[in-house]
XYZ file of C-alpha atoms in Angstrom:
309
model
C -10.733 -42.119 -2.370
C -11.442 -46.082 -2.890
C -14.606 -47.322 -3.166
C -14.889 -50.881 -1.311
C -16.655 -53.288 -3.086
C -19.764 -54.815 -1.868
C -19.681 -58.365 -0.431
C -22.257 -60.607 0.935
C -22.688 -63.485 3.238
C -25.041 -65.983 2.701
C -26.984 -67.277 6.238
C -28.608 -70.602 6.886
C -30.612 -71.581 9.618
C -30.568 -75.420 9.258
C -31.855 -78.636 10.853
C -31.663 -81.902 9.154
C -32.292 -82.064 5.576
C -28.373 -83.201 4.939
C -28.389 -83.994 1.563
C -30.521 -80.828 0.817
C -28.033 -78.837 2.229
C -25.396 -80.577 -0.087
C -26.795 -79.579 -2.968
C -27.361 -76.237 -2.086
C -23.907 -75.648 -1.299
C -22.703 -77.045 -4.557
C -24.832 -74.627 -5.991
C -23.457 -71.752 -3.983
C -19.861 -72.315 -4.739
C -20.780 -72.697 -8.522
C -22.076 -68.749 -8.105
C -20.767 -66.464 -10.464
C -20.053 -63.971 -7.730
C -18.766 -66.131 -4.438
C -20.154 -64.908 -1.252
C -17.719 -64.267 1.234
C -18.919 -67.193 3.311
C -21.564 -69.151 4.026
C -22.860 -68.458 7.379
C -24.461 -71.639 8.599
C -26.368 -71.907 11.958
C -26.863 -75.569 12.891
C -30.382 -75.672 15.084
C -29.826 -79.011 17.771
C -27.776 -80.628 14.578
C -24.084 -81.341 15.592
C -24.224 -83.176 12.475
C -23.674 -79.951 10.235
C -20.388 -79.183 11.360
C -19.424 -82.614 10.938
C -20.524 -82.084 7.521
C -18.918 -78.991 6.574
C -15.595 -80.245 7.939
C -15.814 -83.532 5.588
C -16.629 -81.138 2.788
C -13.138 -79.369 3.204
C -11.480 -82.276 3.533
C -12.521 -82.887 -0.247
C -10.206 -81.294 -2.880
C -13.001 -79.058 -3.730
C -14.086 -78.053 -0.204
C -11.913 -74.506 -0.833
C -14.703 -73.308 -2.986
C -17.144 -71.784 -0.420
C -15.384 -70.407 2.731
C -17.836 -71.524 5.888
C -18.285 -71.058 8.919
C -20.740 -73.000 11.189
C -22.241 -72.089 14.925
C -24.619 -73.980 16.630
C -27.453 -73.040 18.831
C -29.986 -75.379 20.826
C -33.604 -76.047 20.798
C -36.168 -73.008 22.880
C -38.703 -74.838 25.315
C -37.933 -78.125 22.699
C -38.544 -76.656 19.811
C -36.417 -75.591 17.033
C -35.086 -71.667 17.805
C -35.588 -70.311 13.643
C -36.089 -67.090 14.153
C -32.775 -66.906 17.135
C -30.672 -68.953 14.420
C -31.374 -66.394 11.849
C -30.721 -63.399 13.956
C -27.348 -65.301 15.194
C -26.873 -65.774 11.819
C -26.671 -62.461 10.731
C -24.674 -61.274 14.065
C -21.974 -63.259 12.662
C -22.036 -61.953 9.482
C -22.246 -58.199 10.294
C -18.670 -58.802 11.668
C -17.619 -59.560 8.557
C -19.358 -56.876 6.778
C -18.059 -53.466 7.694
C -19.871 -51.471 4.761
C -23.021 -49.863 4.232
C -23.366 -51.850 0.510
C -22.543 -55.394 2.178
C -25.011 -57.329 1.958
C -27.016 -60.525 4.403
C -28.606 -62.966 2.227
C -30.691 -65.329 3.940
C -31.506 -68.513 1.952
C -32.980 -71.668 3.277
C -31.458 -75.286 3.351
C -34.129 -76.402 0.337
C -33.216 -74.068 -1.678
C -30.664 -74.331 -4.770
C -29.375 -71.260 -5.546
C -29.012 -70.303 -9.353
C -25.215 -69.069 -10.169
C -26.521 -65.603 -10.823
C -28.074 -65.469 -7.011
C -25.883 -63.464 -5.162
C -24.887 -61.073 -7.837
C -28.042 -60.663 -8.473
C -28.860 -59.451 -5.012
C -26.095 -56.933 -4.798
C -26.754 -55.162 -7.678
C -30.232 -55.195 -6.984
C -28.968 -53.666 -3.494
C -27.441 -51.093 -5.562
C -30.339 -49.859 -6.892
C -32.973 -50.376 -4.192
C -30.783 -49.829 -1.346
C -33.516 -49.104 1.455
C -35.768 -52.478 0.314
C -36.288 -55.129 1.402
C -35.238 -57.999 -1.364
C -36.579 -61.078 -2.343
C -35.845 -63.754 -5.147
C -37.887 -65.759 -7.031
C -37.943 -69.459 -5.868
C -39.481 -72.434 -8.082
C -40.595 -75.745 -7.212
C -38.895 -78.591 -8.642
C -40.744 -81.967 -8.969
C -40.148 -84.976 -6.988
C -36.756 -86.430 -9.122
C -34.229 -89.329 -8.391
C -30.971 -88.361 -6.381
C -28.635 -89.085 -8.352
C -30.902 -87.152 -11.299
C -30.927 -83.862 -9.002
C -27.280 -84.518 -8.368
C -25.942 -83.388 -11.605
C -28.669 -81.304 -13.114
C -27.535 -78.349 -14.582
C -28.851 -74.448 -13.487
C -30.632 -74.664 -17.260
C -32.231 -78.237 -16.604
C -33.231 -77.049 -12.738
C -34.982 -73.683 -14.432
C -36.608 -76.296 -16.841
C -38.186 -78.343 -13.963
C -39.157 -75.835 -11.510
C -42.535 -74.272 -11.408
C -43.072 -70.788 -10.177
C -45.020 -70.442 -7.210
C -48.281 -69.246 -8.217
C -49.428 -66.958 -5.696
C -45.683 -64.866 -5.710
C -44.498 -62.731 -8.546
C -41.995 -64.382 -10.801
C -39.661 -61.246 -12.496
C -37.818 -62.019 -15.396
C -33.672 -62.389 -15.045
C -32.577 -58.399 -15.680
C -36.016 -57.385 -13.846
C -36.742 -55.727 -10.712
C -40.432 -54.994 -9.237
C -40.533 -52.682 -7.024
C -43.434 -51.864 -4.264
C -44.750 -55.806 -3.128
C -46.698 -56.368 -1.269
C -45.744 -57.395 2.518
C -48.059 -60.345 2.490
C -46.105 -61.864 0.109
C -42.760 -62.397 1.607
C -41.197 -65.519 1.916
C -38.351 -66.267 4.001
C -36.889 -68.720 1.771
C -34.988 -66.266 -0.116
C -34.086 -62.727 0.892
C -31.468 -59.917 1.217
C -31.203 -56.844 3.314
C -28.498 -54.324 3.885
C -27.310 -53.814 7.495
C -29.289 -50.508 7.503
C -32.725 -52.048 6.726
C -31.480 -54.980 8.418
C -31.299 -52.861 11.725
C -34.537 -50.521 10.415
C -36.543 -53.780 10.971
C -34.853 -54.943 13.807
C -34.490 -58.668 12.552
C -36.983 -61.986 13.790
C -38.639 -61.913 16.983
C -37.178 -64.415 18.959
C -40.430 -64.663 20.623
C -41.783 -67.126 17.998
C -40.285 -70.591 18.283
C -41.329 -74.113 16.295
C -43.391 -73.655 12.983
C -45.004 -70.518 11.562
C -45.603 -67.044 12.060
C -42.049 -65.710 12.678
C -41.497 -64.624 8.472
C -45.136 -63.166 8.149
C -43.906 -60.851 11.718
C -40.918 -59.831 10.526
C -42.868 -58.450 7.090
C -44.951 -56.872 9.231
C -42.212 -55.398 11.011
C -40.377 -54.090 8.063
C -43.697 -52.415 6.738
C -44.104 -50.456 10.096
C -40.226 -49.464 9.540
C -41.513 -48.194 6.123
C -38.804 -50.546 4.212
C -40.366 -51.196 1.029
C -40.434 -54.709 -0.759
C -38.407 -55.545 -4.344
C -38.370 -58.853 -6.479
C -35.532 -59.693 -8.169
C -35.986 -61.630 -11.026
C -32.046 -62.570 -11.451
C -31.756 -64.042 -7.769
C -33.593 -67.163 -8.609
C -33.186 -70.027 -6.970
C -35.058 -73.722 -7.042
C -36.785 -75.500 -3.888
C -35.901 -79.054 -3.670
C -38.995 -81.428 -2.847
C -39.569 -82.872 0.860
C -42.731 -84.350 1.911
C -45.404 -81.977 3.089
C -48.380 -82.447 5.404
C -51.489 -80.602 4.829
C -52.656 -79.340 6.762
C -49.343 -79.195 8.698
C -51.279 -81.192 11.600
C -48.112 -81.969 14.053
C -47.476 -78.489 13.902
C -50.900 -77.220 15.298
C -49.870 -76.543 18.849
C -46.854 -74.352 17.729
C -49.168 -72.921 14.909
C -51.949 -71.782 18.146
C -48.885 -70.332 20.142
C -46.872 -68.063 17.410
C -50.301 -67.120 16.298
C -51.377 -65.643 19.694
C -47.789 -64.100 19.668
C -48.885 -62.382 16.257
C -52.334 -61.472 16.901
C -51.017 -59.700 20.288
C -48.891 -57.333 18.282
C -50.749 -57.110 15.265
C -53.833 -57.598 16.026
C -54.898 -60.031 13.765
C -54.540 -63.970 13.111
C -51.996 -65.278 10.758
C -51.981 -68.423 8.870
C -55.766 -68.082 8.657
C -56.114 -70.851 6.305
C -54.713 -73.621 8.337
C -56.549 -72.481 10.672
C -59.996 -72.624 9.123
C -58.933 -76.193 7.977
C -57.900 -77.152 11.528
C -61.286 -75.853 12.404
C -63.520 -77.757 9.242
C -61.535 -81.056 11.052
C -62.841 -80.103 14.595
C -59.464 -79.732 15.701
C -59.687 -76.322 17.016
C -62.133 -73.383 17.670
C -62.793 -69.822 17.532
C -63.412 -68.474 21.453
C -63.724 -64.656 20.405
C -60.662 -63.520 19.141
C -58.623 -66.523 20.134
C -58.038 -69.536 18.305
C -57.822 -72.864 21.228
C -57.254 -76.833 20.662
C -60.091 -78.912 21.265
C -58.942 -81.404 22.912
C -55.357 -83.543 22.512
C -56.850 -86.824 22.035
C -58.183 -85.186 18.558
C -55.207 -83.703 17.633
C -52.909 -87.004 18.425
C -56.005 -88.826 16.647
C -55.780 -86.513 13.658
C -52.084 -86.949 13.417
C -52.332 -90.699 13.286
C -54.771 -91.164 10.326
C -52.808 -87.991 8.620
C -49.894 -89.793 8.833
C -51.660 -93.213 7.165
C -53.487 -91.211 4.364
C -49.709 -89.988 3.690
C -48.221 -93.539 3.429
C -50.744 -94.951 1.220
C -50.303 -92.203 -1.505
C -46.803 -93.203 -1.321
């Protein structure tokens, strides 16, 4: 009888960040082993598909077989955790055995040739995990710098995250812990995929919605791998910190969380939101102050931000 051979489809949910996403398809159609496609789900961005089509237009556009799907904003805010799970609807069609394989991988992120072979042989091995890759930071660089670096020259620029393992290439840890999970980079087999029952659409805007679905995948008892070989390298954007103009979406997805989990995530922001008076602690609840603070806070954030330009 024939074996089929695994094949994966890579998913991203995306929203600006243009020339990001470039460079993180160039990387993906350099991979050693191709995905099948590259599932991209456009959040209130007609601009992607625009995009994509001027890519195949190119004479290398044949290189990374795409398809792109767009789905609108929640309430006015950006649906993540829908475009992921729309994501990987798509990409189940496509994927009619139990060793396919959903990688989810976010627009920042550069993917090292080695990144989706990687993940399916570590799907081989630790079929019933959930599977996440190592991503590193690079430095601020110049465009056209970035533009032709080199896998080698990316590895040499990027720092590890320092609160996340790091695996060597050819290494696989087995047993992480939940709390570490990022969504930047992961991969799941429909079975676990369908175990934890993907994102809860519940959570909308900024936060909470990758810490839920660890949470989510621990109650399902799917265990947690690092794959040292699925590295990839996260591009620099500008960061606020504390994410102020993401406070009131912060409060919400945090109530969501608490109600199911019974605790607060993103605790840290949270206590820094608090050391700023923004918000405070009524019980178990977490509330704003007031919104002349918060716009107030957002204002001088912003200026503190320009002058370290």
């Amino acid at each position: 009888m024939k074996t089929s051979v695994p094949r994966a489809v890579v998913i991203t949910a995306v929203h600006g960040r243009h020339t990001h996403l470039r460079r993180m398809r160039a990387g993906l159609a350099a991979s050693t082993k191709p995905p099948l496609r590259h599932q991209l789900v456009a959040m209130a961005d007609p601009e992607i598909s625009r995009q994509v089509s001027a890519e195949a237009q190119r004479s290398d556009g044949d290189r990374l077989t795409t398809e792109a799907v767009e789905v609108p904003r929640s309430q006015g805010r950006l649906p993540l955790a829908e475009a992921r799970n729309r994501g990987a609807e798509l990409a189940l069609r496509s994927l009619p055995h139990p060793e396919d394989l959903l990688i989810f991988l976010d627009v920042d992120c550069i993917p090292a040739p080695e990144l989706v072979g990687a993940y399916l042989d570590a799907a081989a091995r630790r079929p019933d995990d959930l599977l996440c890759g190592p991503v590193a930071y690079l430095p601020e660089l110049p465009a056209e710098q970035l533009d032709v670096a080199e896998p080698a020259q990316l590895a040499e620029w990027a720092a590890p995250h320092p609160a996340r393992p790091a695996p060597e290439p050819g290494e696989i840890l087995s047993d992480g812990e939940h709390a570490l999970f990022w969504s930047l980079s992961f991969a799941v087999r429909r079975s676990v995929w369908q175990r934890i029952g993907g994102f809860d659409e519940a959570y909308t805007g900024y936060g909470a919605e990758d810490t839920d679905f660890a949470w989510r995948a621990r109650a399902a008892g799917v265990g947690l791998s690092w794959v040292g070989a699925a590295r990839a390298f996260h591009q620099h954007h500008p960061v606020s910190s504390p994410p102020v103009e993401h406070l009131e979406d912060i409060l919400r997805n945090g109530r969501t969380f608490a109600g199911t989990w019974g605790h607060w995530p993103m605790e840290g922001w949270l206590e820094e939101f608090r050391r700023r008076g923004l918000v405070r602690r009524e019980g178990a609840d977490w509330v704003a102050v007031d919104q002349a603070s918060v716009d107030e806070a957002r204002v001088d954030q912003a200026r503190e931000e320009e002058e370290s330009r």
